[in-house]
Coordinates of C-alpha atoms in Angstrom, one line a residue:
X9 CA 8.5 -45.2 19.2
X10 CA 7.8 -48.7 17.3
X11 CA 7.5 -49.0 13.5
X12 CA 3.3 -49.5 13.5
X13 CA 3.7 -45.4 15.2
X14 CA 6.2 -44.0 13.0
X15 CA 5.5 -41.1 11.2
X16 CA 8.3 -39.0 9.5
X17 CA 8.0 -36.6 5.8
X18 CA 12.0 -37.9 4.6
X19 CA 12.1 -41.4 5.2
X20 CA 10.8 -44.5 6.2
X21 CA 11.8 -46.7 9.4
X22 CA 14.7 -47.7 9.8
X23 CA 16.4 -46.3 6.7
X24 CA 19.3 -43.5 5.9
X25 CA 17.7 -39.8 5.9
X26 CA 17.8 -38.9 2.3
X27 CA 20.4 -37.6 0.5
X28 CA 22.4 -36.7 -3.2
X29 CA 25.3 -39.1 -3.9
X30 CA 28.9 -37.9 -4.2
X31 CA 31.7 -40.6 -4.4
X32 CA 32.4 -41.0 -1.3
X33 CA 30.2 -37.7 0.7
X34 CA 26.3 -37.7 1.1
X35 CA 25.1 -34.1 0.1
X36 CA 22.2 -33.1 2.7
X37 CA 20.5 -29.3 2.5
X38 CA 17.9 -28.3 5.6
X39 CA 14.4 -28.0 4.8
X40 CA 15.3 -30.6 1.6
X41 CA 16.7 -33.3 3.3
X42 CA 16.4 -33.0 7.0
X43 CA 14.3 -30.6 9.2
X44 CA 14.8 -27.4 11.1
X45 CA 15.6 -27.8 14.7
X46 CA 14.7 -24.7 17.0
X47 CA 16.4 -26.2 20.0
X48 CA 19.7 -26.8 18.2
X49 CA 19.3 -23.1 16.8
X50 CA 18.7 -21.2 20.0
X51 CA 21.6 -23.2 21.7
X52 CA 23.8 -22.6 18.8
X53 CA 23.5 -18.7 19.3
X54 CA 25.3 -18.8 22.5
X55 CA 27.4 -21.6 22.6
X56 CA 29.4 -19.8 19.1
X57 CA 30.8 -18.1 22.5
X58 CA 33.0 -21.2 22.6
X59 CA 33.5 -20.7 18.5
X60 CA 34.6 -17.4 19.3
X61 CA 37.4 -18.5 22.4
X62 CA 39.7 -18.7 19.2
X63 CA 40.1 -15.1 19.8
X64 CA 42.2 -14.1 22.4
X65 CA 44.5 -17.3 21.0
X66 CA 44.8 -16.0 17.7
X67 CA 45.3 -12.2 18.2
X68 CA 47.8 -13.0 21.1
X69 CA 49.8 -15.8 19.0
X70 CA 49.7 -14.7 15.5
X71 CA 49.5 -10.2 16.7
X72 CA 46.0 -9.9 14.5
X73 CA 43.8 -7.1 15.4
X74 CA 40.9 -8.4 16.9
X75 CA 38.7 -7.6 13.7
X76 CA 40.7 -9.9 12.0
X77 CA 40.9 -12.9 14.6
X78 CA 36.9 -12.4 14.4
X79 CA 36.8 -12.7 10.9
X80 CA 39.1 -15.5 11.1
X81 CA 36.9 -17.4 13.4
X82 CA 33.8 -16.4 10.7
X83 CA 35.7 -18.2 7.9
X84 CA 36.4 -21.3 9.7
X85 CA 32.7 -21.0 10.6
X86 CA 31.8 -21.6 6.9
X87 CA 33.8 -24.6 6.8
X88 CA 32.5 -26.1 9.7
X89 CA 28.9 -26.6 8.0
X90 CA 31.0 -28.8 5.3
X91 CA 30.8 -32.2 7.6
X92 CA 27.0 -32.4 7.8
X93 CA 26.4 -30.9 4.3
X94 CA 28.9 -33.6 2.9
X95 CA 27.3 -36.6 5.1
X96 CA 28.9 -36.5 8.3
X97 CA 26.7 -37.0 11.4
X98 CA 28.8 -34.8 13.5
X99 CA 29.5 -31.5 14.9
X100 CA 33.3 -30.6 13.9
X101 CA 35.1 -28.6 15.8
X102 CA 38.7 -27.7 17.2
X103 CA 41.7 -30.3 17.8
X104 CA 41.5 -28.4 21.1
X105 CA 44.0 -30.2 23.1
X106 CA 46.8 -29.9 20.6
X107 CA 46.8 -25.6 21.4
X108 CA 49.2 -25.8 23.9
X109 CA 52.0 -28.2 21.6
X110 CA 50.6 -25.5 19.2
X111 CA 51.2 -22.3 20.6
X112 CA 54.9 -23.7 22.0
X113 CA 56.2 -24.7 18.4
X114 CA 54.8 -21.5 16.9
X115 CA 56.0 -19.5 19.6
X116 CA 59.7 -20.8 18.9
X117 CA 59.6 -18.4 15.9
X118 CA 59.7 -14.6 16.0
X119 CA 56.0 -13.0 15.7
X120 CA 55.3 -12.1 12.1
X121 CA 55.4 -13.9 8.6
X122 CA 58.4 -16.3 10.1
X123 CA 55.5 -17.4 12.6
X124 CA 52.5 -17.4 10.4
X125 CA 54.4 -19.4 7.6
X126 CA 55.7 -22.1 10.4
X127 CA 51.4 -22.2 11.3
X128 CA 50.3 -22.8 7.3
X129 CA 53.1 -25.2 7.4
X130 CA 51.8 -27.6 10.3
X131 CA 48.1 -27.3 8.9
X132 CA 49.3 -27.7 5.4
X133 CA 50.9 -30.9 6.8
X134 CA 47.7 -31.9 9.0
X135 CA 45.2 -31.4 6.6
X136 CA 47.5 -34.1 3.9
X137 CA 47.7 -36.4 6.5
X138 CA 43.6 -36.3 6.9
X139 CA 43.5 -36.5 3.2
X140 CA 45.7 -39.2 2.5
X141 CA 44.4 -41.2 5.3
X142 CA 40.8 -41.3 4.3
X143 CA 41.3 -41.3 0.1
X144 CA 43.1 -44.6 0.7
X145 CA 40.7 -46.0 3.2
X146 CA 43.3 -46.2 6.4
X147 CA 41.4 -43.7 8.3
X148 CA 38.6 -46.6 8.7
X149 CA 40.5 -49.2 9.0
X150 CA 42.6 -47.4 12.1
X151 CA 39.6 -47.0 14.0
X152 CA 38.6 -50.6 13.4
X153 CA 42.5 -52.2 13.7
X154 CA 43.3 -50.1 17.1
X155 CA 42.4 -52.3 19.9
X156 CA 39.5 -51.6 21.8
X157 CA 41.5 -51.0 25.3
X158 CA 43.7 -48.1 23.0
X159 CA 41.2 -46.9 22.1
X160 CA 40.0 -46.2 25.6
X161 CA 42.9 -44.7 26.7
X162 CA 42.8 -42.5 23.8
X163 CA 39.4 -41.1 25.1
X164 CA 40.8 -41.3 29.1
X165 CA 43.7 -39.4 28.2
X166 CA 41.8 -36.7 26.1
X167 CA 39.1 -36.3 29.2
X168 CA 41.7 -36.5 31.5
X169 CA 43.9 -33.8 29.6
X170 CA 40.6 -31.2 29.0
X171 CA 40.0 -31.4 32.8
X172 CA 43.4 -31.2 33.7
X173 CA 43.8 -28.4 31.9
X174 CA 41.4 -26.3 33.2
X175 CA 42.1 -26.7 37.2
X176 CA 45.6 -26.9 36.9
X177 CA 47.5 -23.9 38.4
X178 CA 47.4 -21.1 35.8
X179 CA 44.1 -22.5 34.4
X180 CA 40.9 -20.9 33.6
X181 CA 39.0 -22.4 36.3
X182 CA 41.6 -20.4 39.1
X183 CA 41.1 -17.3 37.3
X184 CA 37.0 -17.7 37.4
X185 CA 36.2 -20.3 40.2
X186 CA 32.7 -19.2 40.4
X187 CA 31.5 -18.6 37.0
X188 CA 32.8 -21.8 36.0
X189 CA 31.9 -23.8 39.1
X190 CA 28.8 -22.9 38.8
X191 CA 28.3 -23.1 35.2
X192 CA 30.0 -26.8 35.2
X193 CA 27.4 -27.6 37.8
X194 CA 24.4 -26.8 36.0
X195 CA 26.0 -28.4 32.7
X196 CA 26.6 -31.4 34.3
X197 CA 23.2 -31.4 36.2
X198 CA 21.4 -30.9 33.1
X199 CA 23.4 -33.0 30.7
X200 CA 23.5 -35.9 32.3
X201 CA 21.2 -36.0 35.9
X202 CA 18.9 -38.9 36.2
X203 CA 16.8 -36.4 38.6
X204 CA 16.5 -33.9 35.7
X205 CA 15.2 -36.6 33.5
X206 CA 12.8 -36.9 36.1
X207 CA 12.1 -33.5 36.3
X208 CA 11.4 -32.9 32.7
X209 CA 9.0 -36.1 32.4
X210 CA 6.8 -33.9 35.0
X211 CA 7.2 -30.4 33.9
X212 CA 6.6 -28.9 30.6
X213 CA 8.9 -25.8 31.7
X214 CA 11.8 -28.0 32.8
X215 CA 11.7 -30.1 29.6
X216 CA 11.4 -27.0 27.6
X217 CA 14.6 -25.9 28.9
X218 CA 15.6 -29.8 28.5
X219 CA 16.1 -29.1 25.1
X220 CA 19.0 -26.2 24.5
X221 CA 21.3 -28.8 26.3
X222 CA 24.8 -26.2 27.6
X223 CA 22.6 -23.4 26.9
X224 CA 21.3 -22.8 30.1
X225 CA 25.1 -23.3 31.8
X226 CA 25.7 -20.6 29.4
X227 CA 23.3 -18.0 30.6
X228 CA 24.0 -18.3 34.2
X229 CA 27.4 -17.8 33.5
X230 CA 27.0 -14.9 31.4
X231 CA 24.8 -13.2 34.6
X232 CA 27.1 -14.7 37.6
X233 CA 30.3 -13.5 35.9
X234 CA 29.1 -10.3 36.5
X235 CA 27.7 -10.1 39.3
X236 CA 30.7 -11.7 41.6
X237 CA 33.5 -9.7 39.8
X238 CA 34.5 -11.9 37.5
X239 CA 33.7 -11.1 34.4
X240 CA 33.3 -7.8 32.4
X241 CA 29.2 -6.4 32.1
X242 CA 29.0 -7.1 28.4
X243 CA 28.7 -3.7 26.3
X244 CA 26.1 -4.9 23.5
X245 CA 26.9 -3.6 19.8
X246 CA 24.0 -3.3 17.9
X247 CA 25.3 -1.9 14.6
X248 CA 26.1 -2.8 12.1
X249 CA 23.8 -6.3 12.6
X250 CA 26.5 -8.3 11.0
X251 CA 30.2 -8.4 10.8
X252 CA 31.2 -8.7 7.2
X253 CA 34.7 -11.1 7.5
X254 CA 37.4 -8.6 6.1
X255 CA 38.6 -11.6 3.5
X256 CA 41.3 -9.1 1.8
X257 CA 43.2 -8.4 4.6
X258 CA 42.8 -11.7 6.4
X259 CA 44.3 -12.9 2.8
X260 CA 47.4 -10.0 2.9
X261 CA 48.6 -10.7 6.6
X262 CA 48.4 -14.4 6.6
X263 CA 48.0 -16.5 3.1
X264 CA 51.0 -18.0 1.5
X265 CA 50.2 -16.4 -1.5
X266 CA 50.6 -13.0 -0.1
X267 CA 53.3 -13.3 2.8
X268 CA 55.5 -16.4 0.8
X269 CA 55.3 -19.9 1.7
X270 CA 57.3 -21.8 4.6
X271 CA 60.8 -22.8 3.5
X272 CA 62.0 -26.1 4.0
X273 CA 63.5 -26.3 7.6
X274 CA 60.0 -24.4 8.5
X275 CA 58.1 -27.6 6.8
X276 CA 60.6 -30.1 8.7
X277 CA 60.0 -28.7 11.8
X278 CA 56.6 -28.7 11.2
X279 CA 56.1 -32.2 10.3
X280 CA 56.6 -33.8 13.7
X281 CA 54.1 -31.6 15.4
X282 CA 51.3 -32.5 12.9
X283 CA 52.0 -36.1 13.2
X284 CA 51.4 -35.5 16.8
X285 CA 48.8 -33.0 16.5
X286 CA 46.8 -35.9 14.6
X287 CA 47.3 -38.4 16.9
X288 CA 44.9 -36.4 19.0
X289 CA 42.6 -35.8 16.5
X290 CA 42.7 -39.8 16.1
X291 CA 40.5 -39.9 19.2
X292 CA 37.8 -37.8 18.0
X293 CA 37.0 -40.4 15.4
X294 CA 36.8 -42.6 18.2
X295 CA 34.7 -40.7 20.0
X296 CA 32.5 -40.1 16.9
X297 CA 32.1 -43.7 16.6
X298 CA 31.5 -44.3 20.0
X299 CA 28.5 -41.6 20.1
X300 CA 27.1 -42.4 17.2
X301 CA 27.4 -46.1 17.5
X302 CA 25.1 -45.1 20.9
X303 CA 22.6 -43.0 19.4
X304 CA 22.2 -45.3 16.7
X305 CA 21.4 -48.5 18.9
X306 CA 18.9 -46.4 20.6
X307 CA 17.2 -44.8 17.5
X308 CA 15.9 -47.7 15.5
X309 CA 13.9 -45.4 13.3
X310 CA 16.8 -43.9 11.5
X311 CA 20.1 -45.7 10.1
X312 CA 22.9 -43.8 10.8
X313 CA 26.5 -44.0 8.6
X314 CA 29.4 -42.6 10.3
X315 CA 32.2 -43.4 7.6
X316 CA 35.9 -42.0 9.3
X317 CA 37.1 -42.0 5.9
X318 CA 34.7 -39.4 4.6
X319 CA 35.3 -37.5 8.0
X320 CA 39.3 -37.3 7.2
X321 CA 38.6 -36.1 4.2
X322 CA 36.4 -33.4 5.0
X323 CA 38.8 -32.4 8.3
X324 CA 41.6 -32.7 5.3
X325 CA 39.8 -30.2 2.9
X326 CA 38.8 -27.7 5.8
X327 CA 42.7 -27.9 6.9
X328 CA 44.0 -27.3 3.8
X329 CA 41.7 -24.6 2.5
X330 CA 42.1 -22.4 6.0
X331 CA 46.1 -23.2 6.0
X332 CA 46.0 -21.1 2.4
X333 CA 43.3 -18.7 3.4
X334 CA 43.2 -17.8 6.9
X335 CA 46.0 -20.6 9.2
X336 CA 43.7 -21.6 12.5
X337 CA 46.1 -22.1 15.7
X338 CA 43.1 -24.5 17.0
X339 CA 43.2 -26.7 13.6
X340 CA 40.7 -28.0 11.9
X341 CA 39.3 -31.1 14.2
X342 CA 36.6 -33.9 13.0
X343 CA 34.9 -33.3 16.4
X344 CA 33.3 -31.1 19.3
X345 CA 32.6 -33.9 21.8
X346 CA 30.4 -31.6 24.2
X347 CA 28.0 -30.5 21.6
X348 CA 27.8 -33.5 19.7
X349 CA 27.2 -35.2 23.0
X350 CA 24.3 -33.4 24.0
X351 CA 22.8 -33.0 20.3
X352 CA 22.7 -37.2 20.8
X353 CA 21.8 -37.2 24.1
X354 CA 18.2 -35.1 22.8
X355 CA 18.4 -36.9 19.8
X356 CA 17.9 -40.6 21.6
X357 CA 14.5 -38.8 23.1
X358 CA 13.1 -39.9 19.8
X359 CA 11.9 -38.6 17.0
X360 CA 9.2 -36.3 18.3
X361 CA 12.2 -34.6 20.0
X362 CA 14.5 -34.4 17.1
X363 CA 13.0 -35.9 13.6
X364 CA 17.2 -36.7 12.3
X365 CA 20.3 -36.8 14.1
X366 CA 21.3 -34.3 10.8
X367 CA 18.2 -32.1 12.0
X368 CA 20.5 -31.5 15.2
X369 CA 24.1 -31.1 13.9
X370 CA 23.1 -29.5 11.1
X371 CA 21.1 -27.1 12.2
X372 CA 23.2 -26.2 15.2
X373 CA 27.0 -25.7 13.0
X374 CA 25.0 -23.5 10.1
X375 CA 23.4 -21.3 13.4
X376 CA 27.0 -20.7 15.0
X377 CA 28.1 -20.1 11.2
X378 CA 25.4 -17.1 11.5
X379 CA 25.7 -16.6 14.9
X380 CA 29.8 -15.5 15.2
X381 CA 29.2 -12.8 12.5
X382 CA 25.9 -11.1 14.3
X383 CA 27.6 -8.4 16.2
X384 CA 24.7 -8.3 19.1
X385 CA 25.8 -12.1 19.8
X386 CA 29.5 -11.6 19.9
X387 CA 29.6 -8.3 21.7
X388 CA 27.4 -9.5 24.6
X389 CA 29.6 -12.9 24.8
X390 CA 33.0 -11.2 24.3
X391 CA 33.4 -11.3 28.3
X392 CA 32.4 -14.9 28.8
X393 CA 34.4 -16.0 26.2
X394 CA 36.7 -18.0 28.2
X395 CA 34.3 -19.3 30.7
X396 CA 32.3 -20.5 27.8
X397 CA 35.6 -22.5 26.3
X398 CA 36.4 -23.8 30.0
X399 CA 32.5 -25.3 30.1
X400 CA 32.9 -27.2 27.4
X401 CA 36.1 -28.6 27.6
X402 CA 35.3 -30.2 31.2
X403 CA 31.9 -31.6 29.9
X404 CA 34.1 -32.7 27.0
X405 CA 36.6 -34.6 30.0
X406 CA 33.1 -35.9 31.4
X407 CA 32.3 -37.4 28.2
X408 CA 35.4 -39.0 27.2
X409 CA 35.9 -40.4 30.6
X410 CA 32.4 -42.0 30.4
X411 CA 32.6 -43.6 27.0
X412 CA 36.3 -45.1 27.8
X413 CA 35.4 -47.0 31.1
X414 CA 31.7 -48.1 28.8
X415 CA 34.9 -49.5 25.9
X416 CA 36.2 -51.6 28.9
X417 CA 34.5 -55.0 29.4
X418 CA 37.8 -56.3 31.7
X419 CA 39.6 -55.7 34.2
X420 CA 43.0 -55.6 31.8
X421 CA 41.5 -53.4 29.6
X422 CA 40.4 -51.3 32.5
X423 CA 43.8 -51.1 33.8
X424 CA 45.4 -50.1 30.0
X425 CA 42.9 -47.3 29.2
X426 CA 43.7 -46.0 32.6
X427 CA 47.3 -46.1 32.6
X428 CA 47.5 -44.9 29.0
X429 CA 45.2 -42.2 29.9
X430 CA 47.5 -40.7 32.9
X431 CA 50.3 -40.7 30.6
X432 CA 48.7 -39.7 27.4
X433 CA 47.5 -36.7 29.6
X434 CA 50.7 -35.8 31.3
X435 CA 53.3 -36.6 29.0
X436 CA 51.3 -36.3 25.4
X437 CA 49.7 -38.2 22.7
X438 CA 52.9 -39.6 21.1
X439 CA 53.6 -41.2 24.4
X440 CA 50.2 -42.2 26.0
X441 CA 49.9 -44.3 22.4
X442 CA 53.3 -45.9 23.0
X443 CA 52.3 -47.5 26.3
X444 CA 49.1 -48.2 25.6
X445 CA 50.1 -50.2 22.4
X446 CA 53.3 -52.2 24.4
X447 CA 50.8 -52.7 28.0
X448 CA 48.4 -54.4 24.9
X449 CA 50.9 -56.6 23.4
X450 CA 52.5 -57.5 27.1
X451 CA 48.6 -58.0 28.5
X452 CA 46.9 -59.2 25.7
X453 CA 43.9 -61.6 26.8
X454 CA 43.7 -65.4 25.3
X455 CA 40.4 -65.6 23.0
X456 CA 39.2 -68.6 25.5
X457 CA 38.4 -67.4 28.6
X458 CA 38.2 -70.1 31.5
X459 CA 34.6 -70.6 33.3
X460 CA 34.5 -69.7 36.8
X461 CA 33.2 -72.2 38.9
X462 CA 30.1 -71.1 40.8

């Protein structure tokens, strides 16, 4: 849409949507600063099944009930709506392929308080690294310093990992082939299909269900599951409506305050494993900027300020605040590339399909804030709840994949993202960032590149 056509009630072309200035974060409220988006809302109330795959992690890692892990995941749904309140054009989410360095270091200590003190200390640890990072301004300048080939392999080796993870022997995908198959098929399909583009150009039906982006790979999962064996018929619980969080247990089984703090060989141990664990969170800023950066060349109407300081400092206040309330085995990570993916991907319709790209992320984290304590939602999703995690980390290894190889504009840089990537996957983040950073320094392109003769 050009400038002459552009209509919109919050701001004029071409600017930032409004918002209250706070240092350093942008203070945006729906209906006063950014719009309502159905789309993002509906979607949101069955993709919180992926919110809610923190469940069978947390009551099998850290022995909580399963009205506690729930109430656990409710919690760290509240501070999830802090990005885009506090000006960050995202959709936060997990520093999902950390879990499995996760679960190994916290399984090295006896379940109980010895395990759930080792877990506040690593987040404790985590969420100080985000701070100091982005108070001091070196959370920016990382994302600009790192070289652009790095930086691809950061993303290859995080797509690579997510997929990886899921097919591998022992995976999720082996234990449902066909709800997942099929679900990754229509995800794919109607993510990123030039024929469904097509198709929704020409039918109002198709472009209506266009909109809810994984939603509809959702849903058929949910009924396929089912109906080949491989999934539980839900059992819907209609009362009570919502799940009230149960704060003052949560708080006596697992804050520092009640069960002690970690001692000091607990916080050493620790320390190593949160260096790591933010390594991988390092590539979600990249990806943020790499999605944003997209949307934003596309979308001329609206001016859009990803600052990775402010987004380490609002991953650093979530980490902290859970790490002394309610300790998260998934983290708290500045990112969840699949839904943040395919809020942008709607959002570059224009803005007769989503007015801000805060209408989207907004909208959709305070709906799966709502949506994981309405007891209908979470009792009819409890069976797909790992299906649902599976989806979206292989759209996520779709995504990542697709924005490294876009990073690469040579063939050396080609060949570094990939070979980082295969490493960073199979041997971890600590390594993949070694060799990428040595195959740059040994590779490293001169500035003047000779002509080819034609």
């Amino acid at each position: 849409m050009d400038k002459e056509h552009f209509v919109n009630r919050y701001r004029k072309y071409g600017e930032e949507q409004p918002y209250w200035k706070a240092g350093i974060f942008k203070v945006r409220l729906p209906f006063i600063h950014y719009a309502w988006s159905i789309p993002e809302m509906v979607q949101a109330l069955f993709m919180c099944a992926t919110c809610l795959g923190a469940i069978p992690v947390l009551t099998e890692v850290l022995g909580v009930s399963y009205d506690i892990a729930l109430s656990m995941v409710i919690i760290n749904g509240f501070f999830y709506t802090l990005h885009t309140l506090l000006g960050d054009p995202v959709v936060p989410g997990w520093v999902t392929p950390a879990v499995p360095i996760i679960t190994a270091f916290l399984t090295t200590y006896e379940m109980g308080s010895g395990r759930t003190q080792a877990l506040i200390a690593l987040q404790m640890i985590l969420g100080i690294i985000f701070l100091v990072l982005g108070v001091t301004g070196l959370g920016s300048k990382m994302v600009k310093i790192v070289p652009q080939s790095v930086k691809a392999g950061v993303l290859m080796g995080g797509g690579l990992a997510a997929v990886i993870g899921e097919i591998k022997e022992g995976g999720r995908f082996g234990k449902f082939p066909i709800a997942v198959g099929v679900g990754i098929l229509v995800a794919y399909f109607c993510l990123f299909s030039p024929i469904w583009v097509k198709m929704r150009k020409s039918n109002k039906f198709i472009d209506a269900v266009g909109k809810f982006g994984m939603l509809p790979a959702i849903l058929i999962a949910v009924v396929v599951g089912p109906l080949v064996g491989e999934l539980a018929i839900p059992s819907v619980q209609w009362w009570p409506l919502f799940k009230v969080p149960e704060i003052g247990n949560v708080w006596n089984q697992l804050s520092p305050f009640a069960i002690g703090w970690p001692g000091a060989a607990t916080w050493l141990a620790a320390l190593p494993v949160a260096i790591v664990t933010y390594i991988i969170a390092f590539g979600d800023f990249v990806t943020s900027e790499a999605l944003i950066t997209e949307a934003d060349a596309i979308r001329q109407d609206e001016k859009i300020d990803f600052n990775a300081n402010r987004s380490n400092v609002i991953s650093g206040i979530r980490n902290v605040a859970m790490a002394m309330v309610s300790p998260y085995t998934q983290m708290c990570g500045p990112l969840w590339a699949a839904v943040t993916a395919a809020v942008s991907q709607r959002y570059k319709e224009g803005p007769e399909a989503m007015e801000s790209v805060y209408s989207g992320f907004g909208t959709f984290r305070i709906s799966t804030f709502v949506a994981v304590a309405l007891m209908p939602i979470s009792s009819l999703l409890q069976p797909v709840l790992p299906v649902a995690l599976s989806l979206t980390l292989i759209v996520q290894g779709y995504i990542c994949t697709q924005l490294a190889m876009n990073m690469c504009d040579s063939d050396i840089k080609r060949g570094i993202c990939g070979v980082m990537g295969a490493v960073l996957a199979i041997k971890g983040a600590a390594w993949g960032l070694v060799v990428g950073l040595i195959l740059f320094f040994l590779l490293k392109e001169d500035k003047v590149r000779v002509p080819v003769e034609k």
